[in-house]
Coordinates of C-alpha atoms in Angstrom, one line a residue:
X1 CA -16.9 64.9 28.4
X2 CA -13.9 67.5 28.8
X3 CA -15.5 71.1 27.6
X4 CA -12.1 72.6 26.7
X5 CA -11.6 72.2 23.1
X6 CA -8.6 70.4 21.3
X7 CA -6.7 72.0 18.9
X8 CA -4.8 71.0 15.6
X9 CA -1.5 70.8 17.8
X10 CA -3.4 68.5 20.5
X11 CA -1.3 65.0 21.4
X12 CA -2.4 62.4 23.7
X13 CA -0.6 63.9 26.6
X14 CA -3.2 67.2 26.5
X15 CA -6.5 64.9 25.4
X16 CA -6.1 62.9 28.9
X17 CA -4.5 65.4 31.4
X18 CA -5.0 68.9 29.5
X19 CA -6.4 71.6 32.2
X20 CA -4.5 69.5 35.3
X21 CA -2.3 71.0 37.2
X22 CA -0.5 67.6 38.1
X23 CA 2.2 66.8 36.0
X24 CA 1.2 63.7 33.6
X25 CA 3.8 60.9 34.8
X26 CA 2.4 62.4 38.3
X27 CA -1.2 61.4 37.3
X28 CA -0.1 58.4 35.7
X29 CA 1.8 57.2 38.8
X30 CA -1.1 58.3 41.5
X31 CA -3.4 56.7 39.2
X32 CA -1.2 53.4 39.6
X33 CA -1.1 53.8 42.9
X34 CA -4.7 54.2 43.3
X35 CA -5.7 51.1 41.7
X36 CA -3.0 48.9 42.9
X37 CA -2.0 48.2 39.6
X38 CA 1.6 47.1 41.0
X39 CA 0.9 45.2 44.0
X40 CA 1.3 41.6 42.6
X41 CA 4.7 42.9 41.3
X42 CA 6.6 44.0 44.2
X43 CA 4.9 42.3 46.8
X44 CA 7.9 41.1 47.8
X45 CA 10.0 44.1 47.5
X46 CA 8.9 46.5 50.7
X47 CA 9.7 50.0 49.8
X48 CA 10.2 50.2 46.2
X49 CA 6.3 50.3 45.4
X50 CA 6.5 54.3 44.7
X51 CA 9.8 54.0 42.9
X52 CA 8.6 51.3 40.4
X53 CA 5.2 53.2 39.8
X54 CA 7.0 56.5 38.7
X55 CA 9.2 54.3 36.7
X56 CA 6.1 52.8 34.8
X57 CA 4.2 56.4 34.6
X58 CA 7.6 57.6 33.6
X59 CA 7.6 54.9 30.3
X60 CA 4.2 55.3 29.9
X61 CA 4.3 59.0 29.7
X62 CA 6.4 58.3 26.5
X63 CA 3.2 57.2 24.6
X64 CA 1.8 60.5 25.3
X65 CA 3.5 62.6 22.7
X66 CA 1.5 61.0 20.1
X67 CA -0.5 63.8 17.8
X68 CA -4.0 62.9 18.2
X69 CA -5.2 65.0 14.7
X70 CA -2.1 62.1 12.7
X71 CA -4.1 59.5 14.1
X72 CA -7.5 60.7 12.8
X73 CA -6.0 61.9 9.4
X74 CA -4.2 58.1 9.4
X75 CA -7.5 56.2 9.6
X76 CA -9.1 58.8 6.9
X77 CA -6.8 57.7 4.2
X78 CA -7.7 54.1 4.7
X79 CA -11.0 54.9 3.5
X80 CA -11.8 54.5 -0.2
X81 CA -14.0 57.2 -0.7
X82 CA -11.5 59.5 0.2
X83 CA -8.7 57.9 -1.2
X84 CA -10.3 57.7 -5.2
X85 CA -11.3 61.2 -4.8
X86 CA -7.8 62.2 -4.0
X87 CA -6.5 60.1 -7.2
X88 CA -9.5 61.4 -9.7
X89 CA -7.9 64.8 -8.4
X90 CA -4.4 64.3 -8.7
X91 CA -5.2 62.7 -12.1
X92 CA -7.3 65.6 -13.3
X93 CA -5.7 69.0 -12.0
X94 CA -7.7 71.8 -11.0
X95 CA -10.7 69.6 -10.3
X96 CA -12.3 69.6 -6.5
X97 CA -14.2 67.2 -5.0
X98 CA -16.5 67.1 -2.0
X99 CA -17.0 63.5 0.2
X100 CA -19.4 63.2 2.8
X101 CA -18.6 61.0 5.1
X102 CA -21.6 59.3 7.4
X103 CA -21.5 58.6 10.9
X104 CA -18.3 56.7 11.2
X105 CA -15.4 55.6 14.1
X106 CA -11.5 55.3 14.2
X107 CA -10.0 53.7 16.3
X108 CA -6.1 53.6 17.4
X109 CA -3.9 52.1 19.3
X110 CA -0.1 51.9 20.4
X111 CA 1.3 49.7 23.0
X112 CA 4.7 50.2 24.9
X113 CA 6.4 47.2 27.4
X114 CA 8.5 48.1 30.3
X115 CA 10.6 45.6 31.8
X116 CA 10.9 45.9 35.7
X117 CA 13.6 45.4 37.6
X118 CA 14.4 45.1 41.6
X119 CA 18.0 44.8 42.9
X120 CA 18.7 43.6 39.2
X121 CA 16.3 41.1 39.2
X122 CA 13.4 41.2 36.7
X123 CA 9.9 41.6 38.7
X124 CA 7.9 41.3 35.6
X125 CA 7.3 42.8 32.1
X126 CA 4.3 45.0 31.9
X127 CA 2.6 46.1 28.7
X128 CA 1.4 49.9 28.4
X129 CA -1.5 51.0 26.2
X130 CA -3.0 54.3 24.8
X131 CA -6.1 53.9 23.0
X132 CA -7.4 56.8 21.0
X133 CA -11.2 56.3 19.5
X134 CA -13.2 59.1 17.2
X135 CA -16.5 59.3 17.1
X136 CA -17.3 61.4 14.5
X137 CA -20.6 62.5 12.6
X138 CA -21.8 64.5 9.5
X139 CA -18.4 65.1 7.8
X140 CA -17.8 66.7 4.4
X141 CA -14.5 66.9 3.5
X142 CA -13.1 68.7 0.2
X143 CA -10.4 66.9 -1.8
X144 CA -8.3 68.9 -4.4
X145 CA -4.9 67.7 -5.8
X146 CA -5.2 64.7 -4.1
X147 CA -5.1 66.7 -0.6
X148 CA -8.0 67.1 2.0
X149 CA -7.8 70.8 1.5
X150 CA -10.9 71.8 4.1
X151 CA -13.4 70.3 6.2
X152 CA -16.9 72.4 5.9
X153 CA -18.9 70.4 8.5
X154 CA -18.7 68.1 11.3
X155 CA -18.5 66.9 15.0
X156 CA -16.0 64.5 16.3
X157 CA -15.8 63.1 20.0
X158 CA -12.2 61.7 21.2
X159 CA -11.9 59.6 23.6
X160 CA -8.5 58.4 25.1
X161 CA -7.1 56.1 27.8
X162 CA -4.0 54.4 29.0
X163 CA -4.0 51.3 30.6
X164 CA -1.7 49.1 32.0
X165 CA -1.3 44.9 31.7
X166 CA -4.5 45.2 30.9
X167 CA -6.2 47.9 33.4
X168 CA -7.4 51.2 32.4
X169 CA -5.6 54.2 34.7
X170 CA -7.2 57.0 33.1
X171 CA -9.9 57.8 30.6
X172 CA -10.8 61.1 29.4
X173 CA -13.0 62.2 26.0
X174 CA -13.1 65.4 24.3
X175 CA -15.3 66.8 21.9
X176 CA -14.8 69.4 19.2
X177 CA -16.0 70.6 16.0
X178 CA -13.7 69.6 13.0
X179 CA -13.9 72.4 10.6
X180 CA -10.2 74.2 11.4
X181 CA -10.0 71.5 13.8
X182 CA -7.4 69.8 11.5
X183 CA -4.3 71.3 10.3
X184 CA -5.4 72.3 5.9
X185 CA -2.6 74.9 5.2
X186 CA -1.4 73.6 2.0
X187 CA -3.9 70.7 2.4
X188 CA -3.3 67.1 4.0
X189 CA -1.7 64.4 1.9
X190 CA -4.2 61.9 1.2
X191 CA -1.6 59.4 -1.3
X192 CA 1.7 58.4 -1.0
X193 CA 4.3 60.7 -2.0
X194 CA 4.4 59.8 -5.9
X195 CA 2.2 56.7 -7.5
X196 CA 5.2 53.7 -8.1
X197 CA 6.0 53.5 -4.8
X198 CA 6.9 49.6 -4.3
X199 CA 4.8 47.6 -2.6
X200 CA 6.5 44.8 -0.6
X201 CA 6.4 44.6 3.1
X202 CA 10.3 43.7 2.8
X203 CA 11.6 46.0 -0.5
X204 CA 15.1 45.4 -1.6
X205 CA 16.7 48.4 -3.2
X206 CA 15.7 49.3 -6.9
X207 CA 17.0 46.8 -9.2
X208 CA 17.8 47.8 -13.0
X209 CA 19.3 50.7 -15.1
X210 CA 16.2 52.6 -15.1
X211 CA 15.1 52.0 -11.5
X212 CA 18.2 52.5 -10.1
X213 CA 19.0 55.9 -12.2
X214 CA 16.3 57.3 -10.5
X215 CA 15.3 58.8 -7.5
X216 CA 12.2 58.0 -6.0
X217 CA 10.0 56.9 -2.5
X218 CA 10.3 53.5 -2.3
X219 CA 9.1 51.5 0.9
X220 CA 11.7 52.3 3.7
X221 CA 13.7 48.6 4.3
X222 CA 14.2 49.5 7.5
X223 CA 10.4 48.8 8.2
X224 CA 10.6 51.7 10.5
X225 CA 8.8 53.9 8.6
X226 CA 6.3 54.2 5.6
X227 CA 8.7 55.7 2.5
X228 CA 12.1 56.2 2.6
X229 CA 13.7 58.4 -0.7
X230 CA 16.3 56.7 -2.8
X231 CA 18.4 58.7 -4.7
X232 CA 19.0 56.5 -7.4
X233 CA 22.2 55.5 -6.3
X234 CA 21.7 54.6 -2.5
X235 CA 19.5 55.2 0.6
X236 CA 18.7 58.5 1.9
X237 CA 17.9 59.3 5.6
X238 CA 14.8 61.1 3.9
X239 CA 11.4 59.2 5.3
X240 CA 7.8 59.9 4.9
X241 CA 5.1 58.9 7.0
X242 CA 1.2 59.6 6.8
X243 CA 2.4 62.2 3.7
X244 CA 5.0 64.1 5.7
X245 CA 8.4 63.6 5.4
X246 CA 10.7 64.3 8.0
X247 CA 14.6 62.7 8.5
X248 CA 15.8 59.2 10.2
X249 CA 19.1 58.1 9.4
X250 CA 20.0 55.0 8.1
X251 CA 21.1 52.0 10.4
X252 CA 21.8 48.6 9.1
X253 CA 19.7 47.0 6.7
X254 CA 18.1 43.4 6.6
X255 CA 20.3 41.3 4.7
X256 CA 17.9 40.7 1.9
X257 CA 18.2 44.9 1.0
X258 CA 22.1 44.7 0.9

């Protein structure tokens, strides 16, 4: 396990390669190189072995910008006890509630493909995946106003890898103590942005006078992200995703939000 500790900034990128003084796509391609994880493909392409494997690490490095403290907050609001504290305390103001959370994993992963081409022609599509699991024991978390507002104990240990078509390239774990671990300034959405947000996998635009009068989060018909902010009048490029917003303009809509 990695001794250096990960802070409320950490993302992928500094849980597997933190503290090296390689480069990460470097890693990532030596690493490929290493295990031959390639070979098969461009067997029958002498020479380009090294330039397809920095291509690869290159795509893969993509994944590593992913905030490691969003995933662990993301699997907390899936669990109930956390989630009916945070609506008994958005329902009754001023109240504070503390959860205790056992012995308990998260787990997470995202998965990338990158298409390989050789003197135009297609060697192959290989799939990239970062994996990143908590372990994490004794928690006691403080819910007020329907925000996780402070974590007063707990240990978590994180442990990440990438692999590739299958085949793990590198694997590192970390291991921290949570209380500050996670960033609390203001406290961390544990709800939606408001209570009616619709529903449906595939939401159509507010229907009706009063829907449509309004402004509210509704589920974001692009399916790109969780919320996205109608104005009452049309679609705004204002999106929300585990409880922080942040801006995506809006492309074309599936036909059945028109």
């Amino acid at each position: 396990m990695a001794t250096s500790l990960l802070n409320e900034t950490a993302t992928a990128r500094d849980l597997l390669f933190g503290g090296q003084s390689l480069e990460p796509a470097d890693a990532l391609a030596g690493a490929l190189h290493e295990r031959g994880a390639l070979n098969t493909r461009v067997a029958r392409y002498p020479g380009v072995r090294s330039l397809a494997e920095c291509e690869v690490a290159r795509e893969a490095n993509g994944l590593l910008s992913t905030d490691v403290f969003d995933l662990l907050i993301g699997g907390w609001k899936k669990y109930d006890a956390l989630t009916d504290a945070a609506r008994r305390t958005r329902d009754a103001q001023g109240t504070e509630e503390k959860v205790e959370l056992a012995t308990h994993q998260i787990k997470s992963c995202h998965t990338s493909t990158v298409q390989l081409f050789i003197d135009g022609k297609s060697a192959g599509t290989l799939e990239v995946e970062l994996s990143v699991a908590f372990k994490i024991v004794a928690v006691r978390c403080v819910i007020s106003r329907a925000r996780l507002t402070a974590i007063e104990t707990g240990r978590c240990a994180v442990t990440g890898a990438i692999a590739v078509d299958g085949n793990e390239m590198v694997k590192r774990q970390c291991g921290f103590d949570l209380p500050g671990a996670v960033r609390l300034r203001g406290g961390v959405p544990l709800l939606a942005p408001v209570a009616d947000t619709t529903t449906a996998a595939h939401a159509a635009e507010p229907t009706g006078q009063t829907l449509a009068t309004i402004a509210r989060w509704c589920a974001d018909p692009t399916l790109r992200n969780e919320y996205r902010l109608w104005d009452g009048s049309r679609w705004t490029k204002r999106v929300s995703n585990n409880g922080r917003e942040s801006s995506d303009p809006l492309s074309a809509l599936p036909r059945s939000s028109r």
